[in-house]
Short mmCIF file of C-alpha atoms and ligand atoms in Angstrom, two decimals:
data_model
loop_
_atom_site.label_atom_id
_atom_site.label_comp_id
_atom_site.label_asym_id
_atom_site.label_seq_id
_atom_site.Cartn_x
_atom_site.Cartn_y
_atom_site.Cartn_z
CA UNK A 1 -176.19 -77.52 -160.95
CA UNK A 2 -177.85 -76.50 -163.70
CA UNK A 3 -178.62 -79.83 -165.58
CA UNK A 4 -180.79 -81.24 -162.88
CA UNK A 5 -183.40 -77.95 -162.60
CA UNK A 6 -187.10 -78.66 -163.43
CA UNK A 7 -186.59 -81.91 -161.06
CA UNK A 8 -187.56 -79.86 -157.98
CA UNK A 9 -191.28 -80.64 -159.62
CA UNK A 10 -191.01 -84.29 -159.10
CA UNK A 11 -189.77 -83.06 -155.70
CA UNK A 12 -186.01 -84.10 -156.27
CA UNK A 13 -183.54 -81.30 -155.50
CA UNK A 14 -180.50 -82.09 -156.52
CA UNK A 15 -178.77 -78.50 -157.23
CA UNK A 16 -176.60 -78.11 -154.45
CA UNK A 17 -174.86 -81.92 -155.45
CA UNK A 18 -171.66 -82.36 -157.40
CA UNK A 19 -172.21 -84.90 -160.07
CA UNK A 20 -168.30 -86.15 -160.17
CA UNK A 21 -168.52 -86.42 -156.68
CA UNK A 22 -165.89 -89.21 -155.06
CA UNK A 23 -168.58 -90.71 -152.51
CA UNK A 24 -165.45 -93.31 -151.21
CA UNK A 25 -163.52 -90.17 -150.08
CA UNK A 26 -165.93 -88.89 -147.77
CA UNK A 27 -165.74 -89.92 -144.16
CA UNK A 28 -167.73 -92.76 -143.23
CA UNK A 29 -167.84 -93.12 -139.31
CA UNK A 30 -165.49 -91.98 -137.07
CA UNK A 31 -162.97 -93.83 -135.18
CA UNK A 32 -164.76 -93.26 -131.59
CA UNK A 33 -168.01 -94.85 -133.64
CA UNK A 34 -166.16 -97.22 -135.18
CA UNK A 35 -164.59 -98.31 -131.78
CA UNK A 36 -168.01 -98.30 -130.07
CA UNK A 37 -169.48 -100.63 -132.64
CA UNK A 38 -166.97 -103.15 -132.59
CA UNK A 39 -167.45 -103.70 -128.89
CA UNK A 40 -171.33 -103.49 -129.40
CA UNK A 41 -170.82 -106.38 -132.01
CA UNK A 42 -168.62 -108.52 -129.99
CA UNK A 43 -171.13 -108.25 -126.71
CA UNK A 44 -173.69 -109.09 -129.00
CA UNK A 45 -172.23 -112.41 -130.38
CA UNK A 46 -171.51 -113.57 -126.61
CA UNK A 47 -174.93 -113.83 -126.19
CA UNK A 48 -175.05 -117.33 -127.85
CA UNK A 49 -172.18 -118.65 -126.23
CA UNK A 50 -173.14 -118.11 -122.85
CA UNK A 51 -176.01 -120.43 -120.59
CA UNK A 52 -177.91 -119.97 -117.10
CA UNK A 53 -176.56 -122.18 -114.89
CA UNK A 54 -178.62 -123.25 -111.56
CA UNK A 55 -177.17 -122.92 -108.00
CA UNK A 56 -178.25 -123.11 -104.94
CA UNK A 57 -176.89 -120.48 -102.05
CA UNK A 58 -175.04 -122.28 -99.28
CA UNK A 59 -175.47 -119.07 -97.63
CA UNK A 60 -179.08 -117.75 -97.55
CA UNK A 61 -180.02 -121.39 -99.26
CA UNK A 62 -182.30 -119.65 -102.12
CA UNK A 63 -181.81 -120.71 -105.61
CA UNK A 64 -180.47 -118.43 -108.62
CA UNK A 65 -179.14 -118.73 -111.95
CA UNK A 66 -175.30 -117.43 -112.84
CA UNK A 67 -174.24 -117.07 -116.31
CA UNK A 68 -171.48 -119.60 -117.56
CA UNK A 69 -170.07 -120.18 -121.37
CA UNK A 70 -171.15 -123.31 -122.89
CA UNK A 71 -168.87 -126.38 -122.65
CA UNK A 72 -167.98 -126.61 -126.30
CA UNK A 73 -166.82 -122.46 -126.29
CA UNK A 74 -163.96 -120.40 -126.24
CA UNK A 75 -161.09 -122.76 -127.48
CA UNK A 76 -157.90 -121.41 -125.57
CA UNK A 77 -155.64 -119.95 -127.99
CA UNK A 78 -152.76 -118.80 -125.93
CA UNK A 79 -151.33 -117.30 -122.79
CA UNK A 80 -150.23 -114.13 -121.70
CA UNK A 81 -146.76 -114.40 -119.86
CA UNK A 82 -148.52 -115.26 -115.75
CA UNK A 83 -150.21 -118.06 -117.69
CA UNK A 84 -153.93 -115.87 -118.31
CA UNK A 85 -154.98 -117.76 -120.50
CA UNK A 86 -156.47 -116.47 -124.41
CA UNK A 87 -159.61 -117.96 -125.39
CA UNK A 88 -161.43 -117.31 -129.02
CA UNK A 89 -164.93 -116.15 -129.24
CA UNK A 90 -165.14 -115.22 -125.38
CA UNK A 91 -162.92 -114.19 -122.50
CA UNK A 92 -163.56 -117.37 -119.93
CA UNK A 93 -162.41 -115.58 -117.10
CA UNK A 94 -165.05 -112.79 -116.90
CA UNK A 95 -167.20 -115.85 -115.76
CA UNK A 96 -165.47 -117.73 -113.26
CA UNK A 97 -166.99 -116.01 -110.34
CA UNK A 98 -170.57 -116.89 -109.14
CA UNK A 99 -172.52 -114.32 -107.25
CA UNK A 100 -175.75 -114.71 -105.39
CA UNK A 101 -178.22 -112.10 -105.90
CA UNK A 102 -180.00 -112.53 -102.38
CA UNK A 103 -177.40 -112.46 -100.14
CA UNK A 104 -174.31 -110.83 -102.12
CA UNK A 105 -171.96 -114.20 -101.20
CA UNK A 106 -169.80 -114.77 -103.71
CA UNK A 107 -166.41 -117.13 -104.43
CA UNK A 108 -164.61 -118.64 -107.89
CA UNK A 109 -166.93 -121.59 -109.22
CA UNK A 110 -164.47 -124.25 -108.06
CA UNK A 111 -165.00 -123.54 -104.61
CA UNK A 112 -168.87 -122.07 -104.28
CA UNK A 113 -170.12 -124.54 -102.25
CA UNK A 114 -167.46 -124.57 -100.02
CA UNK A 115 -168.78 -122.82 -97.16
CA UNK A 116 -168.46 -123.62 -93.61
CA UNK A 117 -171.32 -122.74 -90.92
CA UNK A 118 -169.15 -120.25 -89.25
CA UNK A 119 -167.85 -118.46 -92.33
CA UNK A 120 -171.66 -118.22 -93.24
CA UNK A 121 -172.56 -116.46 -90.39
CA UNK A 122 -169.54 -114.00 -91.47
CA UNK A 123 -170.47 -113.61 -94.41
CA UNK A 124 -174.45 -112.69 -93.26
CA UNK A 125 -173.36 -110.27 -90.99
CA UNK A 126 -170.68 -108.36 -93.01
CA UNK A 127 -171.44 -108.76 -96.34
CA UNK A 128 -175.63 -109.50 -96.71
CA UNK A 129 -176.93 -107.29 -93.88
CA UNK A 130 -175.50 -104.02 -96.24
CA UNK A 131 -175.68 -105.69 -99.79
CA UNK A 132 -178.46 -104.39 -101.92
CA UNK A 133 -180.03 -107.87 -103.40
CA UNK A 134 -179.82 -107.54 -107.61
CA UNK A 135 -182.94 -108.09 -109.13
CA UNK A 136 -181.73 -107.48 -112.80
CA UNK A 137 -180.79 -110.71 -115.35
CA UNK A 138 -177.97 -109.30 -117.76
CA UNK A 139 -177.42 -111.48 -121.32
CA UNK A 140 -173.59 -111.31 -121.00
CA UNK A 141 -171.73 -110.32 -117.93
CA UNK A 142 -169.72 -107.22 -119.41
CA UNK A 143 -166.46 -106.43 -118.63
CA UNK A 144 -167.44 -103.99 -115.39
CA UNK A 145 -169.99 -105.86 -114.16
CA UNK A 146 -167.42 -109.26 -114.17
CA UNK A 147 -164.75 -106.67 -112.47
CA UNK A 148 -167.65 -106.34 -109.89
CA UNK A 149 -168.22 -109.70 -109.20
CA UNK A 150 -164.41 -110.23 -108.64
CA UNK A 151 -164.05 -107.72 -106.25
CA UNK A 152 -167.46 -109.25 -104.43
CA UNK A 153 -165.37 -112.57 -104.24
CA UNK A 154 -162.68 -110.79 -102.97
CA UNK A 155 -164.41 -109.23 -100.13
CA UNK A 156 -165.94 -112.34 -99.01
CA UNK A 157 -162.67 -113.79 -99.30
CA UNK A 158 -161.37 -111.55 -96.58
CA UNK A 159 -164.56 -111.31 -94.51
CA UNK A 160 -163.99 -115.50 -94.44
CA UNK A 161 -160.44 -115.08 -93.71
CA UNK A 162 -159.63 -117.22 -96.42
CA UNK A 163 -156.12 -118.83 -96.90
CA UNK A 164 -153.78 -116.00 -98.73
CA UNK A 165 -152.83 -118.02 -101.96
CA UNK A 166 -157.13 -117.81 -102.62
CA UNK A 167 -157.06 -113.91 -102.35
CA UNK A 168 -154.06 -113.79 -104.11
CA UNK A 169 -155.68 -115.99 -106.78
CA UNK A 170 -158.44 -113.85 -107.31
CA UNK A 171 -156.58 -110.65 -107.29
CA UNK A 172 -154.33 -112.62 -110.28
CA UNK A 173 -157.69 -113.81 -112.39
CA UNK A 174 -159.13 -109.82 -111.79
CA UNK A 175 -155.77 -108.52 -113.26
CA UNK A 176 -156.14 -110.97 -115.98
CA UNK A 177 -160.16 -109.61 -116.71
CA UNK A 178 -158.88 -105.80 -116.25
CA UNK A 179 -156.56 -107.08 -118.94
CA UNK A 180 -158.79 -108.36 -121.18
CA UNK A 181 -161.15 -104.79 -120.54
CA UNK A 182 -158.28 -102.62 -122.04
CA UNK A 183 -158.50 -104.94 -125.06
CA UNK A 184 -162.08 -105.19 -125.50
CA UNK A 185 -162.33 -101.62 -125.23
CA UNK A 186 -159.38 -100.94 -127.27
CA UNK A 187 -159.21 -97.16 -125.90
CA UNK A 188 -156.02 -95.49 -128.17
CA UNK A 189 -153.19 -96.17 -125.91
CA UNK A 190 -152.01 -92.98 -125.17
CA UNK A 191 -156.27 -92.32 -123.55
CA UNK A 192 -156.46 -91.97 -120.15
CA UNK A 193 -158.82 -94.78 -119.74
CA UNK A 194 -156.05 -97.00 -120.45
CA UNK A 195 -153.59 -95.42 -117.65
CA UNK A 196 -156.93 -95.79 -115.22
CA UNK A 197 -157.17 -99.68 -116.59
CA UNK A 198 -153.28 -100.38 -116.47
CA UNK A 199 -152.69 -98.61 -112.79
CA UNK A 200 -155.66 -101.09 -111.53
CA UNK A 201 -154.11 -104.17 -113.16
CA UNK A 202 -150.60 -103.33 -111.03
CA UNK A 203 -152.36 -102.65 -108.40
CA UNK A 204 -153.77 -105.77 -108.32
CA UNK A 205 -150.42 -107.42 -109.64
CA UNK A 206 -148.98 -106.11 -106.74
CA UNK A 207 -150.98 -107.91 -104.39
CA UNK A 208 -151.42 -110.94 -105.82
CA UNK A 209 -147.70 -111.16 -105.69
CA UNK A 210 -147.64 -110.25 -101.97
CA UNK A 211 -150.13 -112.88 -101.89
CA UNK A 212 -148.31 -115.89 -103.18
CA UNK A 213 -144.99 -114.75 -101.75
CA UNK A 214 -146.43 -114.92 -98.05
CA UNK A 215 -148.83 -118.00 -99.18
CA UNK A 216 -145.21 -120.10 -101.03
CA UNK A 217 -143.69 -119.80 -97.32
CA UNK A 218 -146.94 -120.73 -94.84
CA UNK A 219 -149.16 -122.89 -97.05
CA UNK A 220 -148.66 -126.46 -98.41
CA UNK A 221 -149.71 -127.74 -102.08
CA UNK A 222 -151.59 -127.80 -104.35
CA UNK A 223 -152.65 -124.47 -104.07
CA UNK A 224 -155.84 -123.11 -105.80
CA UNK A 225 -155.49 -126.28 -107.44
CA UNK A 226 -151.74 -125.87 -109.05
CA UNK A 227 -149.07 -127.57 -107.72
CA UNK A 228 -145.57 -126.24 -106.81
CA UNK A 229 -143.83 -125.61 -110.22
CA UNK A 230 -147.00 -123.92 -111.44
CA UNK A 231 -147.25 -121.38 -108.25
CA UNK A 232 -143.15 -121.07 -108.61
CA UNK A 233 -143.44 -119.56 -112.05
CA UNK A 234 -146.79 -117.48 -111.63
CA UNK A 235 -144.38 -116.22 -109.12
CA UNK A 236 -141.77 -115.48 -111.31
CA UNK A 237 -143.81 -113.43 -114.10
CA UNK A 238 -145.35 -111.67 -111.19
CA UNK A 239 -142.19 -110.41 -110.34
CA UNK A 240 -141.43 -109.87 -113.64
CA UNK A 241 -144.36 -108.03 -113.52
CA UNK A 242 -143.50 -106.00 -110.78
CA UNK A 243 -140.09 -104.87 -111.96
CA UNK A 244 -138.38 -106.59 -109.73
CA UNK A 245 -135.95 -108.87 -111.99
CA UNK A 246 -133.37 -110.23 -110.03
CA UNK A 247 -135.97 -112.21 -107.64
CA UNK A 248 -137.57 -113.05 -110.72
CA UNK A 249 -134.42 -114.66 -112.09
CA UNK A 250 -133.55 -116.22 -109.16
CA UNK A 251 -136.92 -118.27 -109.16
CA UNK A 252 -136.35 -118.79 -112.77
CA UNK A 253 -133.14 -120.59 -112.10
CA UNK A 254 -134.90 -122.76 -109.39
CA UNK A 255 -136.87 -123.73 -111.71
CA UNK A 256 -135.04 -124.83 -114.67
CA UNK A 257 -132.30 -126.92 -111.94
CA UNK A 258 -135.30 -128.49 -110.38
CA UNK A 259 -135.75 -132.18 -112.00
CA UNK A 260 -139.36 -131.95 -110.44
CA UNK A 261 -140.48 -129.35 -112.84
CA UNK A 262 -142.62 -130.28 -116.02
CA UNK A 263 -140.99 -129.07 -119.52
CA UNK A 264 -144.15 -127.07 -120.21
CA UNK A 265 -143.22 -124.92 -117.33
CA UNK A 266 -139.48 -125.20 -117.66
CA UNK A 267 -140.09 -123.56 -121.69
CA UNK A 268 -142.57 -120.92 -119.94
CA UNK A 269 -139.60 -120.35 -117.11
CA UNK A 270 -136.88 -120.22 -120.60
CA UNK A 271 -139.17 -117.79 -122.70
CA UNK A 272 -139.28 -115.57 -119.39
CA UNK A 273 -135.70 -115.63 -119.21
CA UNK A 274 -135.09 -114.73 -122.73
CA UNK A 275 -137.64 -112.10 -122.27
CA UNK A 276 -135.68 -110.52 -119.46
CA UNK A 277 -132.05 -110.74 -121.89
CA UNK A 278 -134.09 -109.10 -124.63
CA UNK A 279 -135.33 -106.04 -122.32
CA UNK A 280 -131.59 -105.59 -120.59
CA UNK A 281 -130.20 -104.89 -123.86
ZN1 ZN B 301 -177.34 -116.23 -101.03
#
């Protein structure tokens, strides 16, 4: 470009520019970037919402600090059909498990501290004598690293031979957090990190419905803290969730005879039925 020669001795070189240039039609950052700094943004802002809670192991007895959102954060927006519940500003769920550094014993909040001597010594000799102690304080727990701490709570679950409605509860709230990774990462849905992320959340569908199913017919209630309407229709999206429609109707129906039942579960059980009419069509 002519009109801009002689600058090059102020040491501006603008020759090879087009002055009627549309700068808003070149690309800005690509989708992949664009994708990346989203979830960059979001893991960011959790930062604030989060605080370091203080525990004490009733395992190795040493004291540690677990990440947990603030009281006043995430309002709950919603839930997904097997009641996983929506929160804004922060997914609840990635934080419901505590973890001890030390000693690698880990179990849902509710129920930490509720460790007998004997399942202690269990949990010493299969879970701490291998675990490799974590020295490292994260800001936020990310999505993997909450998957992690799920499937430490799961181990000791089975190493304690806890009652089958708690494994199956934690296999439910991990399906719910692998959930809530396919949205945060927000992968195009035809990637195959979503098949990966969808294959482990039937997986683990799968056996939380095993779970409940064998735990409905051997256990009493309240289970996991819910009582027996609540664990009826968790059953009934899970085999909704599982394909298996008929068994889900059936506890469906049980549910909207029963007088017992409260209406917030009997419009949950109605909106699952509707969803089933919809989908045979
Ligand atoms: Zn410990």
């Amino acid at each position: 470009m002519g009109i801009f020669s002689g600058l090059e001795g102020l040491g501006i070189d603008l020759k090879e520019q087009d002055l009627f240039a549309d700068k808003s039609k070149e690309p800005k950052i690509s989708p992949e970037q664009q994708r990346l700094e989203e979830m960059k943004k979001k893991e960011e802002e959790e930062k604030d919402l989060l605080i370091r809670k203080s525990y004490v192991c009733p395992c190795c007895s040493k004291n540690f600090k677990s990440l947990t959102v603030k009281a006043n954060k995430g309002r709950l927006l919603d839930q997904d059909i097997d009641l996983r519940p929506r929160y804004d500003e922060v997914d609840k769920t990635k934080y419901e498990v505590v973890m001890c550094p030390e000693c690698g014993y880990a179990a849902r909040v509710q129920i930490f501290n509720e460790l007998s001597e004997k399942q202690a010594k269990l949990v010493r000799e299969k879970i701490s004598q291998s675990f490799k102690s974590k020295t490292e304080d994260p800001d936020i727990y990310t999505y993997d690293e909450s998957i992690m701490r799920y499937q430490m709570a799961l181990a000791n679950a089975m190493v304690r031979g806890l009652k089958s409605s708690e494994k199956a509860f934690l296999c439910l709230k991990m399906a719910w957090v692998i959930r809530g990774k396919k949205e945060h990462e927000n992968f195009p849905a035809d990637s195959p990190e979503v098949k990966k992320t969808e294959e482990m959340e039937q997986e683990l569908l799968k056996n939380a419905l095993e779970g409940f199913a064998k735990a409905r017919s051997s256990e009493s209630f309240p289970m996991c803290g819910m009582d027996q309407y609540t664990v009826d229709y968790i059953l009934a999206a899970l085999f909704y969730e599982n394909h298996d429609y008929n068994r889900c109707l059936h506890m469906i129906s049980e549910l909207l005879t029963s007088q017992m039942t409260n209406p917030r579960i009997k419009e949950k059980a109605r909106n699952l039925k509707d969803l089933i009419a919809s989908e045979k069509k």
